[in-house]
Short mmCIF file of C-alpha atoms in Angstrom, two decimals:
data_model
loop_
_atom_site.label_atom_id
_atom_site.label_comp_id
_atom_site.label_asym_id
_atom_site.label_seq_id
_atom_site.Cartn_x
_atom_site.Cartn_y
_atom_site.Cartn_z
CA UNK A 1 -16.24 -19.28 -70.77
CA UNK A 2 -13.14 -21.54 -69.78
CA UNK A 3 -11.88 -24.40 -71.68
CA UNK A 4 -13.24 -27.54 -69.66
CA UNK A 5 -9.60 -29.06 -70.11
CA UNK A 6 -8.52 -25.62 -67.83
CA UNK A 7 -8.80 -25.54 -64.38
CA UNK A 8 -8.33 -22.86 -61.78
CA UNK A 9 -4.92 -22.21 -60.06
CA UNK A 10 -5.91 -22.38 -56.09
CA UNK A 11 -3.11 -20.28 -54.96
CA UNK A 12 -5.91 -17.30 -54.95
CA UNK A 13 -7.83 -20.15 -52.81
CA UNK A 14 -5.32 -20.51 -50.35
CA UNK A 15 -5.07 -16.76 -49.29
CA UNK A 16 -8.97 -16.96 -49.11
CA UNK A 17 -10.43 -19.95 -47.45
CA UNK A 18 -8.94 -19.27 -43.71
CA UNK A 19 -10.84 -15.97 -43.59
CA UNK A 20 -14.02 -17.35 -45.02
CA UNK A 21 -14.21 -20.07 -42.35
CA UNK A 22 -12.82 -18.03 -39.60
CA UNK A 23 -16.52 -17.42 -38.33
CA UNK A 24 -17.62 -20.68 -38.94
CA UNK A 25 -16.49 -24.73 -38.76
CA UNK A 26 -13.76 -26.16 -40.22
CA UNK A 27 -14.38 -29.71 -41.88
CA UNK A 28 -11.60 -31.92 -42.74
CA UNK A 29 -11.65 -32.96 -46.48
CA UNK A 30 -11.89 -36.03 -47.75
CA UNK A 31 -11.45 -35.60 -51.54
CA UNK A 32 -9.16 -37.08 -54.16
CA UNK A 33 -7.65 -39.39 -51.65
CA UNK A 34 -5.02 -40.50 -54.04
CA UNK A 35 -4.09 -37.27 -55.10
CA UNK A 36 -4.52 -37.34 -58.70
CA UNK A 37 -6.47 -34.80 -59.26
CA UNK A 38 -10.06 -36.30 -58.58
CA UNK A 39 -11.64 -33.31 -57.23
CA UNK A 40 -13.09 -30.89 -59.98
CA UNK A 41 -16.40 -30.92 -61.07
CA UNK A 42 -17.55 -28.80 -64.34
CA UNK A 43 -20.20 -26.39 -63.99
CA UNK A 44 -21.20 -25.44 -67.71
CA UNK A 45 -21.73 -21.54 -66.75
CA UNK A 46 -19.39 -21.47 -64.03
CA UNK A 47 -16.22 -23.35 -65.14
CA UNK A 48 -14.53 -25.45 -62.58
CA UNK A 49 -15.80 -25.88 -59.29
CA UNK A 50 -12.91 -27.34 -56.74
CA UNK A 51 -13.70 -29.43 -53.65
CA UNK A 52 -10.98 -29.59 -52.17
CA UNK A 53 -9.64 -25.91 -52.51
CA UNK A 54 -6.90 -26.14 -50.01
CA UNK A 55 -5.12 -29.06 -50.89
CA UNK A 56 -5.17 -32.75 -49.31
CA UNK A 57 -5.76 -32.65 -45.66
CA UNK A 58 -6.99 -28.94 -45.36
CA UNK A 59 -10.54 -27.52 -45.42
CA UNK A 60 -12.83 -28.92 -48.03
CA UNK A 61 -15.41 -31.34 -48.85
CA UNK A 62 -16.50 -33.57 -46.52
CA UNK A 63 -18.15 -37.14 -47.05
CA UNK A 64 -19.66 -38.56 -44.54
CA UNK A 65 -22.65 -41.80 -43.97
CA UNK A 66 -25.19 -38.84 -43.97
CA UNK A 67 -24.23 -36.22 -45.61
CA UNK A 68 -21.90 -33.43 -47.28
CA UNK A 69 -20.36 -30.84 -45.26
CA UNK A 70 -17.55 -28.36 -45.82
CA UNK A 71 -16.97 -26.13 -49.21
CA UNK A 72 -15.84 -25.62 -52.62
CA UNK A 73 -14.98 -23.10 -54.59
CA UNK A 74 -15.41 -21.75 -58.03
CA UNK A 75 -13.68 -18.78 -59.38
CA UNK A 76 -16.80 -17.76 -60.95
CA UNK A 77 -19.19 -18.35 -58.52
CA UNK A 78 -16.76 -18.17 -54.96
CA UNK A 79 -17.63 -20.27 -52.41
CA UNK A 80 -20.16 -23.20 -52.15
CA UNK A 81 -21.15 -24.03 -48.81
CA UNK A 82 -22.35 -27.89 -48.40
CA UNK A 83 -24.23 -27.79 -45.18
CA UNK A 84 -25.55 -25.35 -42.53
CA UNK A 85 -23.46 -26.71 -40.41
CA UNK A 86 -20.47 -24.35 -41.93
CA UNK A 87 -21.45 -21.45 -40.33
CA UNK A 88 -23.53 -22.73 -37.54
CA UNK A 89 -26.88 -21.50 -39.40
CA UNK A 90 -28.93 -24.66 -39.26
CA UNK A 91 -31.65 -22.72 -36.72
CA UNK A 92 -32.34 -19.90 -39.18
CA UNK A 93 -31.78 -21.87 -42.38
CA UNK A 94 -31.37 -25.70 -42.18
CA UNK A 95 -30.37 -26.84 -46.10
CA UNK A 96 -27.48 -29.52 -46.92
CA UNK A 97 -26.50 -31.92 -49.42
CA UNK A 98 -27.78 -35.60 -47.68
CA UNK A 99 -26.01 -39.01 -47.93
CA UNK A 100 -28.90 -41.74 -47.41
CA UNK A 101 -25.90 -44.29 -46.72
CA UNK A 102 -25.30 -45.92 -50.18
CA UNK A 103 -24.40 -43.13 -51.83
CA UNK A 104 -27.39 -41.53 -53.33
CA UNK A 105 -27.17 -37.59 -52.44
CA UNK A 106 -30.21 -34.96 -51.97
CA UNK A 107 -30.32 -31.95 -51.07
CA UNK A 108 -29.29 -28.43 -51.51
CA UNK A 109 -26.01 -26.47 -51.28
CA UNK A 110 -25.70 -22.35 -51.25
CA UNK A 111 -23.18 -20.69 -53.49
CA UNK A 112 -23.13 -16.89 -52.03
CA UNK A 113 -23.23 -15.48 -55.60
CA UNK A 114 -25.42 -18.51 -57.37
CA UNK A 115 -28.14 -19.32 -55.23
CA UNK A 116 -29.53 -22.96 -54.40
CA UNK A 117 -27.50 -25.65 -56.03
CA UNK A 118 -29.82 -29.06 -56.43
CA UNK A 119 -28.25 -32.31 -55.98
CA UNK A 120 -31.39 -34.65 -57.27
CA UNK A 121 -32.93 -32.54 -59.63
CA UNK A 122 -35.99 -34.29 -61.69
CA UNK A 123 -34.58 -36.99 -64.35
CA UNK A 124 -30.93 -36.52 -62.60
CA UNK A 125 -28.88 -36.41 -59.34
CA UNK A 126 -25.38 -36.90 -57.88
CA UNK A 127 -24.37 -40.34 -56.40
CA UNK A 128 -21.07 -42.08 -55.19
CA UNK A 129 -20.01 -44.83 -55.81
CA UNK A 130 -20.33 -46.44 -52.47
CA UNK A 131 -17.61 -49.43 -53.67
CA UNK A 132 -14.91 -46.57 -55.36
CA UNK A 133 -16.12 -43.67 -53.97
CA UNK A 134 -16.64 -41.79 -57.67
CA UNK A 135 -19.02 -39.00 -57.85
CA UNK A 136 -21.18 -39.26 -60.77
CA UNK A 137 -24.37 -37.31 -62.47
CA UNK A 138 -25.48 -34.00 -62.14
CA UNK A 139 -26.15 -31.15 -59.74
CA UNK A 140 -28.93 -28.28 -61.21
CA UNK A 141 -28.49 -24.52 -60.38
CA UNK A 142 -30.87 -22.21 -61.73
CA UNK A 143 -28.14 -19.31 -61.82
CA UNK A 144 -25.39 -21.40 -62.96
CA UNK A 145 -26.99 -24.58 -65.08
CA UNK A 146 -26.13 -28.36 -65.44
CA UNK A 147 -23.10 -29.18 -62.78
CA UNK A 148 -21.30 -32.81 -64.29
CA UNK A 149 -19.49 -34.50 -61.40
CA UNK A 150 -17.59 -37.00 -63.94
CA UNK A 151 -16.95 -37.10 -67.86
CA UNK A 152 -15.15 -39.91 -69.87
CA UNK A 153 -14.84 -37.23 -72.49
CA UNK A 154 -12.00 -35.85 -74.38
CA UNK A 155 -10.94 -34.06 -71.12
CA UNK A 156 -12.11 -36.52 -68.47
CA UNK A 157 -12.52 -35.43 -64.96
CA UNK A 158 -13.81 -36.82 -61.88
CA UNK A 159 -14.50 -36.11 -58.30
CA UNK A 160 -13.72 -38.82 -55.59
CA UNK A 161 -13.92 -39.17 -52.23
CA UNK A 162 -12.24 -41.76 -49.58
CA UNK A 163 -15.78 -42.58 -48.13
CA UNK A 164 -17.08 -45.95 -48.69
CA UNK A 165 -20.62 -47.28 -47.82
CA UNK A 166 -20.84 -50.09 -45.24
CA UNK A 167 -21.70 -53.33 -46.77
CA UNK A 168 -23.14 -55.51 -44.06
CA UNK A 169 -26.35 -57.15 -43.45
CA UNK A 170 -25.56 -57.93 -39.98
CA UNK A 171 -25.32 -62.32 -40.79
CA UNK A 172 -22.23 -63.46 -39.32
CA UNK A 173 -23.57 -66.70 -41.92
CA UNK A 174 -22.45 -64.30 -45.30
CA UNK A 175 -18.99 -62.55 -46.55
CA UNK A 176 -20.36 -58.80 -47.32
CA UNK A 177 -18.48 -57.41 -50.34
CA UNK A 178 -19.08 -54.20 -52.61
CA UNK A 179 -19.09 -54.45 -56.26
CA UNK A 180 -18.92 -51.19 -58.05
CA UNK A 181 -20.65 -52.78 -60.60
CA UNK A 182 -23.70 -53.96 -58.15
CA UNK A 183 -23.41 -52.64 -54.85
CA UNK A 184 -23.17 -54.68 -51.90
CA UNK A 185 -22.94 -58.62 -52.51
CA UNK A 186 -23.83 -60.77 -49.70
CA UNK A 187 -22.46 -63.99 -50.00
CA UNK A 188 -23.18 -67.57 -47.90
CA UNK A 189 -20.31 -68.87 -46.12
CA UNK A 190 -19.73 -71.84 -43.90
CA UNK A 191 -17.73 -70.16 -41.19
CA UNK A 192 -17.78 -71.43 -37.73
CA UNK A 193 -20.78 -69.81 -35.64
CA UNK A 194 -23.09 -69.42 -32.17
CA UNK A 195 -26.82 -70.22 -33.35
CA UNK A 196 -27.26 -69.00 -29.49
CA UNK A 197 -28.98 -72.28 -28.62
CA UNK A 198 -27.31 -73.72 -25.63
CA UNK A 199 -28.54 -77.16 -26.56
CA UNK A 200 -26.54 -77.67 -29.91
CA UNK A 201 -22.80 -77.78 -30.38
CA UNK A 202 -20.41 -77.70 -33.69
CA UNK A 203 -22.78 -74.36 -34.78
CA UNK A 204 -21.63 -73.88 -38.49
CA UNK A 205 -22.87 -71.21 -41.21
CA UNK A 206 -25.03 -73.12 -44.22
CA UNK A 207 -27.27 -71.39 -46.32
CA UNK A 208 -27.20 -68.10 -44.79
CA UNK A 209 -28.14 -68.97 -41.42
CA UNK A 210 -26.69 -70.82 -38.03
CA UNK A 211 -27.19 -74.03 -36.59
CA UNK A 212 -25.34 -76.70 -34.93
CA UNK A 213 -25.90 -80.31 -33.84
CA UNK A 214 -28.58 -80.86 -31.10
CA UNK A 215 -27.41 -82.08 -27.76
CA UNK A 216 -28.91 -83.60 -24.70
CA UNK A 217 -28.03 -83.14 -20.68
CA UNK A 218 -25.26 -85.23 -20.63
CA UNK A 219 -26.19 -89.51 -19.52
CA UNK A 220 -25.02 -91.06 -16.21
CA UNK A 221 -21.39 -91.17 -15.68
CA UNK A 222 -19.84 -94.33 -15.55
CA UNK A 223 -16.96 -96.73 -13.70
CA UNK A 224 -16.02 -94.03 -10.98
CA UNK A 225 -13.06 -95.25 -9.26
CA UNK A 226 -10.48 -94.42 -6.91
CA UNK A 227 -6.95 -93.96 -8.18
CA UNK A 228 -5.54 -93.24 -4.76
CA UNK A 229 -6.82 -92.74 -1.37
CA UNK A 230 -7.60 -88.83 -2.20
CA UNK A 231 -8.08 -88.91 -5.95
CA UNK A 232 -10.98 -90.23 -7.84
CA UNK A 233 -11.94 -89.94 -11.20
CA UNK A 234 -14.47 -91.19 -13.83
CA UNK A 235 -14.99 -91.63 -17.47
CA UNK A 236 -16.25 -88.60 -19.23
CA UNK A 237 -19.51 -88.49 -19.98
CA UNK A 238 -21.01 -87.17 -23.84
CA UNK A 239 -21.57 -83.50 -24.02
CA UNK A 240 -20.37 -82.81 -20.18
CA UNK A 241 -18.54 -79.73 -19.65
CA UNK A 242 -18.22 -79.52 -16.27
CA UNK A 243 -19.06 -82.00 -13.40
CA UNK A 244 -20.62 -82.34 -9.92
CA UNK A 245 -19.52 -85.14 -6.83
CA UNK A 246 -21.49 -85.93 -3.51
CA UNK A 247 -20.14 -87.09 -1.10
CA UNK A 248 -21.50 -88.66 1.92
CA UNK A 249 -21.01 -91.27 4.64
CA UNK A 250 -21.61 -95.04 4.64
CA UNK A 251 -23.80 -94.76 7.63
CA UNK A 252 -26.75 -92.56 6.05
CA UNK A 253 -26.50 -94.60 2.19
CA UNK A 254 -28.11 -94.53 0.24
CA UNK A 255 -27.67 -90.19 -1.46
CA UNK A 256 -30.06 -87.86 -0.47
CA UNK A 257 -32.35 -86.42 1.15
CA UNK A 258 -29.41 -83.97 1.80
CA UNK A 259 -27.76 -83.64 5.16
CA UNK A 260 -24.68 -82.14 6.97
CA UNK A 261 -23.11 -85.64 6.15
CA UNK A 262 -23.44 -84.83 2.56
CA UNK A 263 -20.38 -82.48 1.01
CA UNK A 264 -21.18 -81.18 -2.94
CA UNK A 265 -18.04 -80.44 -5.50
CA UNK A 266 -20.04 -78.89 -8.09
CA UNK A 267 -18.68 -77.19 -11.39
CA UNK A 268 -15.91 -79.55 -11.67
CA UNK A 269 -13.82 -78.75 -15.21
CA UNK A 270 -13.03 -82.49 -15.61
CA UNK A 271 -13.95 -85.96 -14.58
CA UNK A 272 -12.00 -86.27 -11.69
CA UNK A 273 -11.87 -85.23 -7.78
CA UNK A 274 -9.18 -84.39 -5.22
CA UNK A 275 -10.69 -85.20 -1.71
CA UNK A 276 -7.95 -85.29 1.11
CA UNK A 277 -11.00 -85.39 3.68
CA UNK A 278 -10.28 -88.64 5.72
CA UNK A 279 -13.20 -90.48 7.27
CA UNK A 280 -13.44 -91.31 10.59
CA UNK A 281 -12.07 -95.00 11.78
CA UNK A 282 -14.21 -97.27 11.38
CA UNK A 283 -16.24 -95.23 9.10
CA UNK A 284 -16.35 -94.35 5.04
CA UNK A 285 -17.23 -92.41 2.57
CA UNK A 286 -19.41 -92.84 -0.60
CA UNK A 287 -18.80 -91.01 -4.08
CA UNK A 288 -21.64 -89.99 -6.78
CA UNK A 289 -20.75 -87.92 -9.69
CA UNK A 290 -22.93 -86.54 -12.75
CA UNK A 291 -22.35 -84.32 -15.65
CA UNK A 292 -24.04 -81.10 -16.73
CA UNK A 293 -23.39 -78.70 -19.87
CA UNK A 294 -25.12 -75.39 -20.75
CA UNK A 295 -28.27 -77.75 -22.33
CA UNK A 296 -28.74 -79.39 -18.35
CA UNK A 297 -27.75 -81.12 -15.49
CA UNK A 298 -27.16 -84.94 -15.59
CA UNK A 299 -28.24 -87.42 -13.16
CA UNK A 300 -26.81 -89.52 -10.37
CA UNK A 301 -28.18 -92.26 -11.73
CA UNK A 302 -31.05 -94.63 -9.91
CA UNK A 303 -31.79 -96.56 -6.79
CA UNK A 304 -31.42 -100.07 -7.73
CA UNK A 305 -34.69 -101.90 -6.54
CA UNK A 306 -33.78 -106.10 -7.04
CA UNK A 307 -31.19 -104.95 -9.81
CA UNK A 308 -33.85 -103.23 -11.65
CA UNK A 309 -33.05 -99.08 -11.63
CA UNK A 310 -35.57 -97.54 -9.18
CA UNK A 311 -36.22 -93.52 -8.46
CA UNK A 312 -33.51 -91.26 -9.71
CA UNK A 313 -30.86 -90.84 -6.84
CA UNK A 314 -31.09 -86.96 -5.71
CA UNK A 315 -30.04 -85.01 -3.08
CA UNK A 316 -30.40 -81.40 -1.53
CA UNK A 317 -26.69 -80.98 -1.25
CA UNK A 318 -26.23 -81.00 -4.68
CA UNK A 319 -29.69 -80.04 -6.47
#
């Protein structure tokens, strides 16, 4: 048996792999991403199994949200396949080492001279560190024993992968983290955020969840005036986003029903109007303007009735 501080010398590997995977798919590895060596695992009747045989970049061990693909290789076993997938096999024998997301593997991969290797055997199992991406526990093969994916020992060893689990829990009200110690961590914030309630503004995180400051259709606009003969304006009214003017002529005042006398500016972005129309001699030309946000649509205000309001003023030419 070899020393477990020895480890196999993958020139033999190199001249191998591209004629094993010439009939089958090629997976780009994702092992020992910082290229220190984090990709042997120790197989105590095999010796060192490598998973990433032909060197950063080339074909090897895949890691992916779902699974394991691609292949090692031991010296005393040859080659490990990870997944069906490798040789396009999955219709006459589906097996493959699973990913359930977070890190936790299943399954089964083939050696061609060892047999079924099982990656959650009873009272053990493989799983990466979603947060680190560090293999750890241990693989059972029937033909080749107890496979150890890490050891802090005397001669420690590890394999790693670049792959990291997603940490979210879809709340745009808490910062996701990982803690290799943990796992995700979900934390409150008190970002800025959309509740999706049209009728509140200033939506901030608290708590974990959303929610903003209720609002109202904006109230009656006030002191409209003329600043020139063509330019009006008004004072902004609370919550208003956007603004709508009628327009009609002194001989059919008071607003409304709605007639071809009657001209609507609707959306307006502030409170003011450019109106170059000039009336008629003689004539003149009335101005009502409201507010409305994404909550509703202001009013015109009221038909005054001795100085007391009346009926709200509408009008079909600006409903």
């Amino acid at each position: 048996m070899r020393n477990a501080g020895q480890r196999a010398s993958p020139r033999f590997v190199l001249l191998v792999l591209p004629i094993l995977l010439a009939g089958g798919a090629a997976f780009a590895e994702n092992i020992d991403p910082t290229n220190n060596g984090s990709q042997y695992a120790w197989a105590e009747n095999l010796g060192w199994i490598n998973l990433q045989p032909n060197g950063p970049g080339g074909d090897g061990v895949q890691v992916t949200d779902s699974g394991l693909t691609g292949w090692a290789w031991a010296e005393n076993a040859g080659w490990i396949s990870l997944s069906c997938q490798n040789t396009s096999s999955c219709g006459a024998s589906a097996y493959g080492v699973t990913n359930n997301g977070s890190g936790t593997l299943g399954g089964y991969a083939w050696s061609e001279n060892k047999g079924w290797i099982n990656f959650a055997p009873a009272g053990a199992g493989v799983v990466i560190n979603g947060c680190t991406g560090v293999f750890s526990g241990r693989a059972w093969s029937e033909n080749a024993g107890w496979i150890t994916f890490s050891s802090t020992g005397p001669s420690p060893y590890q394999v790693a992968t670049s792959w990291r689990r997603t940490c979210s829990d879809n709340n745009a009200c808490t910062t996701d983290t990982c803690n290799p110690a943990t796992g995700c961590v979900f934390t409150n914030n008190t970002n800025a955020c959309n509740d999706g309630n049209a009728c509140t503004i200033n939506d901030t995180c608290g708590a974990g969840t959303c929610g903003g400051t209720a609002i109202t259709a904006p109230p009656e606009t006030q002191i409209l005036r003329a600043l020139t003969k063509a330019t009006y304006s008004w004072a902004a009214a609370t919550f208003a986003t956007q603004y709508d003017v009628v327009r009609g002529g002194l001989g059919a005042f008071p607003v409304g029903p709605g007639g071809a006398e009657e001209v609507c500016f609707d959306n307006l972005l502030g409170p003011s109007l450019s109106d170059a129309t000039v009336p008629a001699a003689g004539t003149g030309f009335w101005y009502l303007s409201r507010g409305e946000n994404a909550c509703g649509i202001g009013t015109f205000g009221t038909q005054g009735v001795h100085g007391t309001p009346g009926a709200p003023r509408t009008t079909t030419t600006c409903p």
